[in-house]
Amino acid sequence: MKVYAITDVGKIRPINEDSYYLPREGERFCAVADGMGGHNAGEVASALAVETFAECMRSSGKISASALREAVERANAEVFREASLDESKSGMGTTFTALGEESGVAHIAHVGDSRAYLIRNGAIMRVTMDHTLVEELVLRGVITPREARVHPKRNYITRALGTGDRVEVDLVQIGIRPGDVYLLCSDGLSNHVDEREMLSITLSNDAWERKMQRLVRIALDAGGPDNITAMYVTFEEEHR
């Protein structure tokens, strides 16, 4: 498992409230978080969530659905506690999408509207569901996916870490096949780079770092109104 990541503040926001975690030597987990809240609270929330998640995973020493869920729940508790202790951070929260690999299985834990995509056999598939108002409207058939992209309430998040003392964590397990690539990203990327562009760039012959730069450039050329984070997770060494 190899992980590559890039983040950019964008063209509008004064600070970058996105955070991510790259695995240390021997680790097989990673995460992307997109903070929200007044002042610098979003930045605090995402960084605290990522740090707490990683500490919990290291303490657990195992990769499983239950281990990821426990680590995300612990991260939620820490962000909520911090927000409760400091009035300036009241209401802060963060999205959270994490991936861990064990015995040929990718385990994904997810809260919010950051996303995980799987690129396999020349196709791309989103494997997480946005916890947003517009996603609920799409699922109910009230609006189309195309309409959701420009809906005035498209950024209304219905589930995030730190906004309550408990959180429901979506869990996904997918068996890894040769050539699988996962793309984790904040909505600063997915709101401006469509799946066809993601797929084309991912399948190109560029180095992984160059691919991420190309993804970010598309989001910036679209105005870069939000922070932008992209992370590739590959399993090249397992299938040589």
PDB file of C-alpha atoms in Angstrom:
ATOM      1  CA  MET A   1       0.000   0.000   0.000  1.00  0.00           C
ATOM      2  CA  LYS A   2       1.392   3.352  -1.078  1.00  0.00           C
ATOM      3  CA  VAL A   3      -0.303   6.677  -0.422  1.00  0.00           C
ATOM      4  CA  TYR A   4       0.221  10.035  -2.109  1.00  0.00           C
ATOM      5  CA  ALA A   5      -1.488  13.272  -1.077  1.00  0.00           C
ATOM      6  CA  ILE A   6      -1.724  16.931  -2.002  1.00  0.00           C
ATOM      7  CA  THR A   7      -3.614  19.874  -0.523  1.00  0.00           C
ATOM      8  CA  ASP A   8      -4.160  23.451  -1.659  1.00  0.00           C
ATOM      9  CA  VAL A   9      -5.808  26.380   0.117  1.00  0.00           C
ATOM     10  CA  GLY A  10      -7.627  27.380  -3.079  1.00  0.00           C
ATOM     11  CA  LYS A  11      -8.192  30.925  -4.289  1.00  0.00           C
ATOM     12  CA  ILE A  12     -10.761  32.250  -1.812  1.00  0.00           C
ATOM     13  CA  ARG A  13     -10.305  30.789   1.686  1.00  0.00           C
ATOM     14  CA  PRO A  14      -7.765  32.547   3.969  1.00  0.00           C
ATOM     15  CA  ILE A  15      -6.629  29.278   5.578  1.00  0.00           C
ATOM     16  CA  ASN A  16      -6.651  25.586   4.710  1.00  0.00           C
ATOM     17  CA  GLU A  17      -9.152  23.722   6.899  1.00  0.00           C
ATOM     18  CA  ASP A  18      -8.448  20.373   5.209  1.00  0.00           C
ATOM     19  CA  SER A  19      -6.170  17.825   6.889  1.00  0.00           C
ATOM     20  CA  TYR A  20      -4.901  14.420   5.879  1.00  0.00           C
ATOM     21  CA  TYR A  21      -2.904  11.537   7.311  1.00  0.00           C
ATOM     22  CA  LEU A  22      -0.185   9.669   5.427  1.00  0.00           C
ATOM     23  CA  PRO A  23       0.860   6.289   6.871  1.00  0.00           C
ATOM     24  CA  ARG A  24       4.174   5.983   8.674  1.00  0.00           C
ATOM     25  CA  GLU A  25       6.548   3.120   7.983  1.00  0.00           C
ATOM     26  CA  GLY A  26       4.671  -0.133   8.462  1.00  0.00           C
ATOM     27  CA  GLU A  27       1.234   1.492   8.776  1.00  0.00           C
ATOM     28  CA  ARG A  28      -1.591   0.662   6.403  1.00  0.00           C
ATOM     29  CA  PHE A  29      -4.179   3.365   7.018  1.00  0.00           C
ATOM     30  CA  CYS A  30      -4.765   6.944   5.862  1.00  0.00           C
ATOM     31  CA  ALA A  31      -7.436   9.637   6.106  1.00  0.00           C
ATOM     32  CA  VAL A  32      -8.803  12.889   4.665  1.00  0.00           C
ATOM     33  CA  ALA A  33     -10.768  15.460   6.708  1.00  0.00           C
ATOM     34  CA  ASP A  34     -12.436  18.747   5.779  1.00  0.00           C
ATOM     35  CA  GLY A  35     -13.046  21.030   8.744  1.00  0.00           C
ATOM     36  CA  MET A  36     -15.821  23.529   9.288  1.00  0.00           C
ATOM     37  CA  GLY A  37     -16.505  26.203  11.885  1.00  0.00           C
ATOM     38  CA  GLY A  38     -15.887  29.870  12.655  1.00  0.00           C
ATOM     39  CA  HIS A  39     -12.465  31.518  12.993  1.00  0.00           C
ATOM     40  CA  ASN A  40      -9.789  28.790  12.777  1.00  0.00           C
ATOM     41  CA  ALA A  41     -12.035  26.147  14.333  1.00  0.00           C
ATOM     42  CA  GLY A  42     -12.401  24.111  11.141  1.00  0.00           C
ATOM     43  CA  GLU A  43      -8.657  23.779  10.890  1.00  0.00           C
ATOM     44  CA  VAL A  44      -8.523  22.662  14.532  1.00  0.00           C
ATOM     45  CA  ALA A  45     -11.333  20.144  14.081  1.00  0.00           C
ATOM     46  CA  SER A  46      -9.858  18.395  11.048  1.00  0.00           C
ATOM     47  CA  ALA A  47      -6.332  18.279  12.480  1.00  0.00           C
ATOM     48  CA  LEU A  48      -7.541  16.978  15.857  1.00  0.00           C
ATOM     49  CA  ALA A  49      -9.709  14.331  14.181  1.00  0.00           C
ATOM     50  CA  VAL A  50      -6.852  13.076  12.008  1.00  0.00           C
ATOM     51  CA  GLU A  51      -4.404  13.036  14.928  1.00  0.00           C
ATOM     52  CA  THR A  52      -6.812  11.221  17.256  1.00  0.00           C
ATOM     53  CA  PHE A  53      -7.764   8.690  14.576  1.00  0.00           C
ATOM     54  CA  ALA A  54      -4.118   7.854  13.870  1.00  0.00           C
ATOM     55  CA  GLU A  55      -3.262   7.494  17.560  1.00  0.00           C
ATOM     56  CA  CYS A  56      -6.224   5.179  18.071  1.00  0.00           C
ATOM     57  CA  MET A  57      -5.293   3.036  15.069  1.00  0.00           C
ATOM     58  CA  ARG A  58      -1.703   2.751  16.249  1.00  0.00           C
ATOM     59  CA  SER A  59      -2.874   1.733  19.733  1.00  0.00           C
ATOM     60  CA  SER A  60      -5.236  -0.856  18.257  1.00  0.00           C
ATOM     61  CA  GLY A  61      -2.532  -2.428  16.151  1.00  0.00           C
ATOM     62  CA  LYS A  62      -5.064  -3.930  13.743  1.00  0.00           C
ATOM     63  CA  ILE A  63      -7.030  -2.985  10.652  1.00  0.00           C
ATOM     64  CA  SER A  64     -10.686  -3.972  10.627  1.00  0.00           C
ATOM     65  CA  ALA A  65     -14.099  -2.407  10.242  1.00  0.00           C
ATOM     66  CA  SER A  66     -14.563  -2.324  14.002  1.00  0.00           C
ATOM     67  CA  ALA A  67     -11.106  -0.811  14.561  1.00  0.00           C
ATOM     68  CA  LEU A  68     -11.770   1.974  12.057  1.00  0.00           C
ATOM     69  CA  ARG A  69     -15.210   2.671  13.503  1.00  0.00           C
ATOM     70  CA  GLU A  70     -13.808   2.879  17.031  1.00  0.00           C
ATOM     71  CA  ALA A  71     -11.028   5.219  15.907  1.00  0.00           C
ATOM     72  CA  VAL A  72     -13.480   7.521  14.110  1.00  0.00           C
ATOM     73  CA  GLU A  73     -15.832   7.513  17.096  1.00  0.00           C
ATOM     74  CA  ARG A  74     -12.899   8.437  19.328  1.00  0.00           C
ATOM     75  CA  ALA A  75     -11.999  11.262  16.957  1.00  0.00           C
ATOM     76  CA  ASN A  76     -15.594  12.488  17.118  1.00  0.00           C
ATOM     77  CA  ALA A  77     -15.501  12.485  20.913  1.00  0.00           C
ATOM     78  CA  GLU A  78     -12.267  14.482  21.004  1.00  0.00           C
ATOM     79  CA  VAL A  79     -13.493  17.133  18.554  1.00  0.00           C
ATOM     80  CA  PHE A  80     -16.796  17.430  20.428  1.00  0.00           C
ATOM     81  CA  ARG A  81     -14.964  17.731  23.770  1.00  0.00           C
ATOM     82  CA  GLU A  82     -12.664  20.453  22.441  1.00  0.00           C
ATOM     83  CA  ALA A  83     -15.616  22.376  21.018  1.00  0.00           C
ATOM     84  CA  SER A  84     -17.415  22.136  24.362  1.00  0.00           C
ATOM     85  CA  LEU A  85     -14.431  23.475  26.321  1.00  0.00           C
ATOM     86  CA  ASP A  86     -13.715  26.515  24.145  1.00  0.00           C
ATOM     87  CA  GLU A  87     -16.541  28.869  23.198  1.00  0.00           C
ATOM     88  CA  SER A  88     -14.609  30.138  20.173  1.00  0.00           C
ATOM     89  CA  LYS A  89     -14.686  26.586  18.789  1.00  0.00           C
ATOM     90  CA  SER A  90     -18.359  25.939  19.532  1.00  0.00           C
ATOM     91  CA  GLY A  91     -20.057  24.189  16.640  1.00  0.00           C
ATOM     92  CA  MET A  92     -16.858  23.177  14.901  1.00  0.00           C
ATOM     93  CA  GLY A  93     -16.790  19.875  13.077  1.00  0.00           C
ATOM     94  CA  THR A  94     -15.174  17.985  10.241  1.00  0.00           C
ATOM     95  CA  THR A  95     -15.910  15.472   7.549  1.00  0.00           C
ATOM     96  CA  PHE A  96     -13.825  12.303   7.724  1.00  0.00           C
ATOM     97  CA  THR A  97     -12.970   9.572   5.238  1.00  0.00           C
ATOM     98  CA  ALA A  98     -10.409   6.908   6.126  1.00  0.00           C
ATOM     99  CA  LEU A  99      -9.067   3.786   4.446  1.00  0.00           C
ATOM    100  CA  GLY A 100      -7.157   0.871   5.939  1.00  0.00           C
ATOM    101  CA  GLU A 101      -5.918  -2.334   4.325  1.00  0.00           C
ATOM    102  CA  GLU A 102      -5.596  -5.782   5.873  1.00  0.00           C
ATOM    103  CA  SER A 103      -5.300  -9.217   4.249  1.00  0.00           C
ATOM    104  CA  GLY A 104      -6.328  -8.020   0.813  1.00  0.00           C
ATOM    105  CA  VAL A 105      -9.374  -6.073   1.965  1.00  0.00           C
ATOM    106  CA  ALA A 106      -9.823  -2.292   1.881  1.00  0.00           C
ATOM    107  CA  HIS A 107     -11.810  -1.044   4.879  1.00  0.00           C
ATOM    108  CA  ILE A 108     -13.344   2.422   4.507  1.00  0.00           C
ATOM    109  CA  ALA A 109     -14.907   4.519   7.280  1.00  0.00           C
ATOM    110  CA  HIS A 110     -16.812   7.632   6.290  1.00  0.00           C
ATOM    111  CA  VAL A 111     -18.706  10.602   7.745  1.00  0.00           C
ATOM    112  CA  GLY A 112     -19.687  13.743   5.832  1.00  0.00           C
ATOM    113  CA  ASP A 113     -19.159  14.769   2.219  1.00  0.00           C
ATOM    114  CA  SER A 114     -15.515  14.055   1.562  1.00  0.00           C
ATOM    115  CA  ARG A 115     -15.420  11.078  -0.798  1.00  0.00           C
ATOM    116  CA  ALA A 116     -13.702   7.825  -1.703  1.00  0.00           C
ATOM    117  CA  TYR A 117     -13.654   6.591  -5.292  1.00  0.00           C
ATOM    118  CA  LEU A 118     -12.448   3.223  -6.596  1.00  0.00           C
ATOM    119  CA  ILE A 119     -10.753   3.100  -9.992  1.00  0.00           C
ATOM    120  CA  ARG A 120     -10.804  -0.498 -11.269  1.00  0.00           C
ATOM    121  CA  ASN A 121     -10.613  -2.075 -14.717  1.00  0.00           C
ATOM    122  CA  GLY A 122     -10.747   1.263 -16.505  1.00  0.00           C
ATOM    123  CA  ALA A 123     -13.833   2.508 -14.645  1.00  0.00           C
ATOM    124  CA  ILE A 124     -14.493   4.735 -11.646  1.00  0.00           C
ATOM    125  CA  MET A 125     -17.058   4.213  -8.893  1.00  0.00           C
ATOM    126  CA  ARG A 126     -17.874   6.340  -5.862  1.00  0.00           C
ATOM    127  CA  VAL A 127     -17.918   4.040  -2.834  1.00  0.00           C
ATOM    128  CA  THR A 128     -19.065   6.522  -0.180  1.00  0.00           C
ATOM    129  CA  MET A 129     -22.374   8.333   0.169  1.00  0.00           C
ATOM    130  CA  ASP A 130     -22.438  12.062   0.920  1.00  0.00           C
ATOM    131  CA  HIS A 131     -24.134  12.932   4.182  1.00  0.00           C
ATOM    132  CA  THR A 132     -25.753  16.043   2.740  1.00  0.00           C
ATOM    133  CA  LEU A 133     -29.207  17.407   2.147  1.00  0.00           C
ATOM    134  CA  VAL A 134     -28.853  17.228  -1.634  1.00  0.00           C
ATOM    135  CA  GLU A 135     -27.726  13.586  -1.528  1.00  0.00           C
ATOM    136  CA  GLU A 136     -30.912  12.775   0.375  1.00  0.00           C
ATOM    137  CA  LEU A 137     -32.938  14.667  -2.236  1.00  0.00           C
ATOM    138  CA  VAL A 138     -31.235  12.722  -5.039  1.00  0.00           C
ATOM    139  CA  LEU A 139     -31.906   9.388  -3.324  1.00  0.00           C
ATOM    140  CA  ARG A 140     -35.564  10.350  -2.937  1.00  0.00           C
ATOM    141  CA  GLY A 141     -35.763  11.305  -6.613  1.00  0.00           C
ATOM    142  CA  VAL A 142     -36.577  14.948  -5.856  1.00  0.00           C
ATOM    143  CA  ILE A 143     -33.588  16.260  -7.847  1.00  0.00           C
ATOM    144  CA  THR A 144     -31.112  14.758 -10.287  1.00  0.00           C
ATOM    145  CA  PRO A 145     -27.346  14.337  -9.637  1.00  0.00           C
ATOM    146  CA  ARG A 146     -26.735  17.104 -12.179  1.00  0.00           C
ATOM    147  CA  GLU A 147     -29.084  19.439 -10.293  1.00  0.00           C
ATOM    148  CA  ALA A 148     -27.383  18.516  -7.021  1.00  0.00           C
ATOM    149  CA  ARG A 149     -24.071  19.905  -8.270  1.00  0.00           C
ATOM    150  CA  VAL A 150     -25.511  23.441  -8.503  1.00  0.00           C
ATOM    151  CA  HIS A 151     -28.180  23.287  -5.792  1.00  0.00           C
ATOM    152  CA  PRO A 152     -28.044  26.334  -3.438  1.00  0.00           C
ATOM    153  CA  LYS A 153     -27.943  24.008  -0.408  1.00  0.00           C
ATOM    154  CA  ARG A 154     -25.377  21.572  -1.836  1.00  0.00           C
ATOM    155  CA  ASN A 155     -22.970  22.315   1.033  1.00  0.00           C
ATOM    156  CA  TYR A 156     -25.494  21.579   3.787  1.00  0.00           C
ATOM    157  CA  ILE A 157     -23.947  18.637   5.672  1.00  0.00           C
ATOM    158  CA  THR A 158     -26.236  16.359   7.672  1.00  0.00           C
ATOM    159  CA  ARG A 159     -23.543  14.356   9.462  1.00  0.00           C
ATOM    160  CA  ALA A 160     -20.041  15.334  10.639  1.00  0.00           C
ATOM    161  CA  LEU A 161     -17.524  14.629  13.393  1.00  0.00           C
ATOM    162  CA  GLY A 162     -17.664  16.839  16.460  1.00  0.00           C
ATOM    163  CA  THR A 163     -21.179  18.198  16.171  1.00  0.00           C
ATOM    164  CA  GLY A 164     -22.593  15.736  18.718  1.00  0.00           C
ATOM    165  CA  ASP A 165     -21.334  13.375  21.390  1.00  0.00           C
ATOM    166  CA  ARG A 166     -22.071  10.405  19.134  1.00  0.00           C
ATOM    167  CA  VAL A 167     -21.775   9.854  15.406  1.00  0.00           C
ATOM    168  CA  GLU A 168     -22.924   7.186  12.965  1.00  0.00           C
ATOM    169  CA  VAL A 169     -20.027   5.926  10.845  1.00  0.00           C
ATOM    170  CA  ASP A 170     -20.557   4.389   7.405  1.00  0.00           C
ATOM    171  CA  LEU A 171     -18.352   1.327   6.831  1.00  0.00           C
ATOM    172  CA  VAL A 172     -17.436  -0.260   3.500  1.00  0.00           C
ATOM    173  CA  GLN A 173     -15.295  -3.351   2.859  1.00  0.00           C
ATOM    174  CA  ILE A 174     -14.011  -4.149  -0.639  1.00  0.00           C
ATOM    175  CA  GLY A 175     -11.700  -6.961  -1.693  1.00  0.00           C
ATOM    176  CA  ILE A 176      -8.580  -5.600  -3.397  1.00  0.00           C
ATOM    177  CA  ARG A 177      -7.889  -6.635  -6.990  1.00  0.00           C
ATOM    178  CA  PRO A 178      -4.703  -6.105  -9.039  1.00  0.00           C
ATOM    179  CA  GLY A 179      -4.508  -2.526 -10.280  1.00  0.00           C
ATOM    180  CA  ASP A 180      -7.025  -1.079  -7.827  1.00  0.00           C
ATOM    181  CA  VAL A 181      -6.559   2.606  -7.015  1.00  0.00           C
ATOM    182  CA  TYR A 182      -8.557   4.626  -4.486  1.00  0.00           C
ATOM    183  CA  LEU A 183      -8.986   8.383  -4.685  1.00  0.00           C
ATOM    184  CA  LEU A 184      -9.951  10.095  -1.423  1.00  0.00           C
ATOM    185  CA  CYS A 185     -10.757  13.791  -1.625  1.00  0.00           C
ATOM    186  CA  SER A 186     -12.469  16.747   0.006  1.00  0.00           C
ATOM    187  CA  ASP A 187     -15.438  18.391  -1.692  1.00  0.00           C
ATOM    188  CA  GLY A 188     -13.176  21.196  -2.853  1.00  0.00           C
ATOM    189  CA  LEU A 189     -12.028  18.691  -5.460  1.00  0.00           C
ATOM    190  CA  SER A 190     -15.167  16.626  -6.128  1.00  0.00           C
ATOM    191  CA  ASN A 191     -17.364  19.717  -6.579  1.00  0.00           C
ATOM    192  CA  HIS A 192     -15.245  20.858  -9.536  1.00  0.00           C
ATOM    193  CA  VAL A 193     -13.640  17.752 -11.041  1.00  0.00           C
ATOM    194  CA  ASP A 194     -16.103  15.316 -12.576  1.00  0.00           C
ATOM    195  CA  GLU A 195     -15.638  11.562 -12.568  1.00  0.00           C
ATOM    196  CA  ARG A 196     -14.626  11.419 -16.234  1.00  0.00           C
ATOM    197  CA  GLU A 197     -11.752  13.806 -15.537  1.00  0.00           C
ATOM    198  CA  MET A 198     -10.757  11.880 -12.409  1.00  0.00           C
ATOM    199  CA  LEU A 199     -10.700   8.635 -14.373  1.00  0.00           C
ATOM    200  CA  SER A 200      -8.788  10.033 -17.341  1.00  0.00           C
ATOM    201  CA  ILE A 201      -6.102  11.561 -15.141  1.00  0.00           C
ATOM    202  CA  THR A 202      -5.807   8.485 -12.925  1.00  0.00           C
ATOM    203  CA  LEU A 203      -5.343   6.192 -15.936  1.00  0.00           C
ATOM    204  CA  SER A 204      -2.723   8.462 -17.543  1.00  0.00           C
ATOM    205  CA  ASN A 205       0.966   7.590 -17.558  1.00  0.00           C
ATOM    206  CA  ASP A 206       1.926  10.519 -15.332  1.00  0.00           C
ATOM    207  CA  ALA A 207       3.578  10.009 -11.949  1.00  0.00           C
ATOM    208  CA  TRP A 208       1.116   9.972  -9.038  1.00  0.00           C
ATOM    209  CA  GLU A 209       2.311  13.366  -7.838  1.00  0.00           C
ATOM    210  CA  ARG A 210       1.718  14.851 -11.294  1.00  0.00           C
ATOM    211  CA  LYS A 211      -1.767  13.308 -11.461  1.00  0.00           C
ATOM    212  CA  MET A 212      -2.723  14.975  -8.181  1.00  0.00           C
ATOM    213  CA  GLN A 213      -1.386  18.307  -9.395  1.00  0.00           C
ATOM    214  CA  ARG A 214      -3.534  18.018 -12.515  1.00  0.00           C
ATOM    215  CA  LEU A 215      -6.649  17.301 -10.424  1.00  0.00           C
ATOM    216  CA  VAL A 216      -5.977  20.327  -8.224  1.00  0.00           C
ATOM    217  CA  ARG A 217      -5.355  22.522 -11.257  1.00  0.00           C
ATOM    218  CA  ILE A 218      -8.824  21.739 -12.644  1.00  0.00           C
ATOM    219  CA  ALA A 219     -10.411  22.750  -9.323  1.00  0.00           C
ATOM    220  CA  LEU A 220      -8.353  25.943  -9.236  1.00  0.00           C
ATOM    221  CA  ASP A 221      -9.241  26.795 -12.826  1.00  0.00           C
ATOM    222  CA  ALA A 222     -12.908  26.431 -11.834  1.00  0.00           C
ATOM    223  CA  GLY A 223     -12.392  29.248  -9.339  1.00  0.00           C
ATOM    224  CA  GLY A 224     -10.883  27.376  -6.400  1.00  0.00           C
ATOM    225  CA  PRO A 225     -13.556  28.594  -3.958  1.00  0.00           C
ATOM    226  CA  ASP A 226     -12.742  25.915  -1.370  1.00  0.00           C
ATOM    227  CA  ASN A 227      -9.733  24.115   0.051  1.00  0.00           C
ATOM    228  CA  ILE A 228      -8.701  21.201  -2.173  1.00  0.00           C
ATOM    229  CA  THR A 229      -7.276  17.863  -1.015  1.00  0.00           C
ATOM    230  CA  ALA A 230      -6.645  14.714  -3.041  1.00  0.00           C
ATOM    231  CA  MET A 231      -5.149  11.402  -1.939  1.00  0.00           C
ATOM    232  CA  TYR A 232      -4.290   8.353  -4.040  1.00  0.00           C
ATOM    233  CA  VAL A 233      -4.056   4.936  -2.388  1.00  0.00           C
ATOM    234  CA  THR A 234      -2.370   2.277  -4.524  1.00  0.00           C
ATOM    235  CA  PHE A 235      -1.433  -1.340  -3.989  1.00  0.00           C
ATOM    236  CA  GLU A 236       1.319  -1.612  -6.575  1.00  0.00           C
ATOM    237  CA  GLU A 237       3.765  -3.579  -4.470  1.00  0.00           C
ATOM    238  CA  GLU A 238       1.210  -6.303  -3.680  1.00  0.00           C
ATOM    239  CA  HIS A 239       0.846  -7.254  -7.337  1.00  0.00           C
ATOM    240  CA  ARG A 240       4.302  -7.070  -8.851  1.00  0.00           C
TER     241      ARG A 240
END
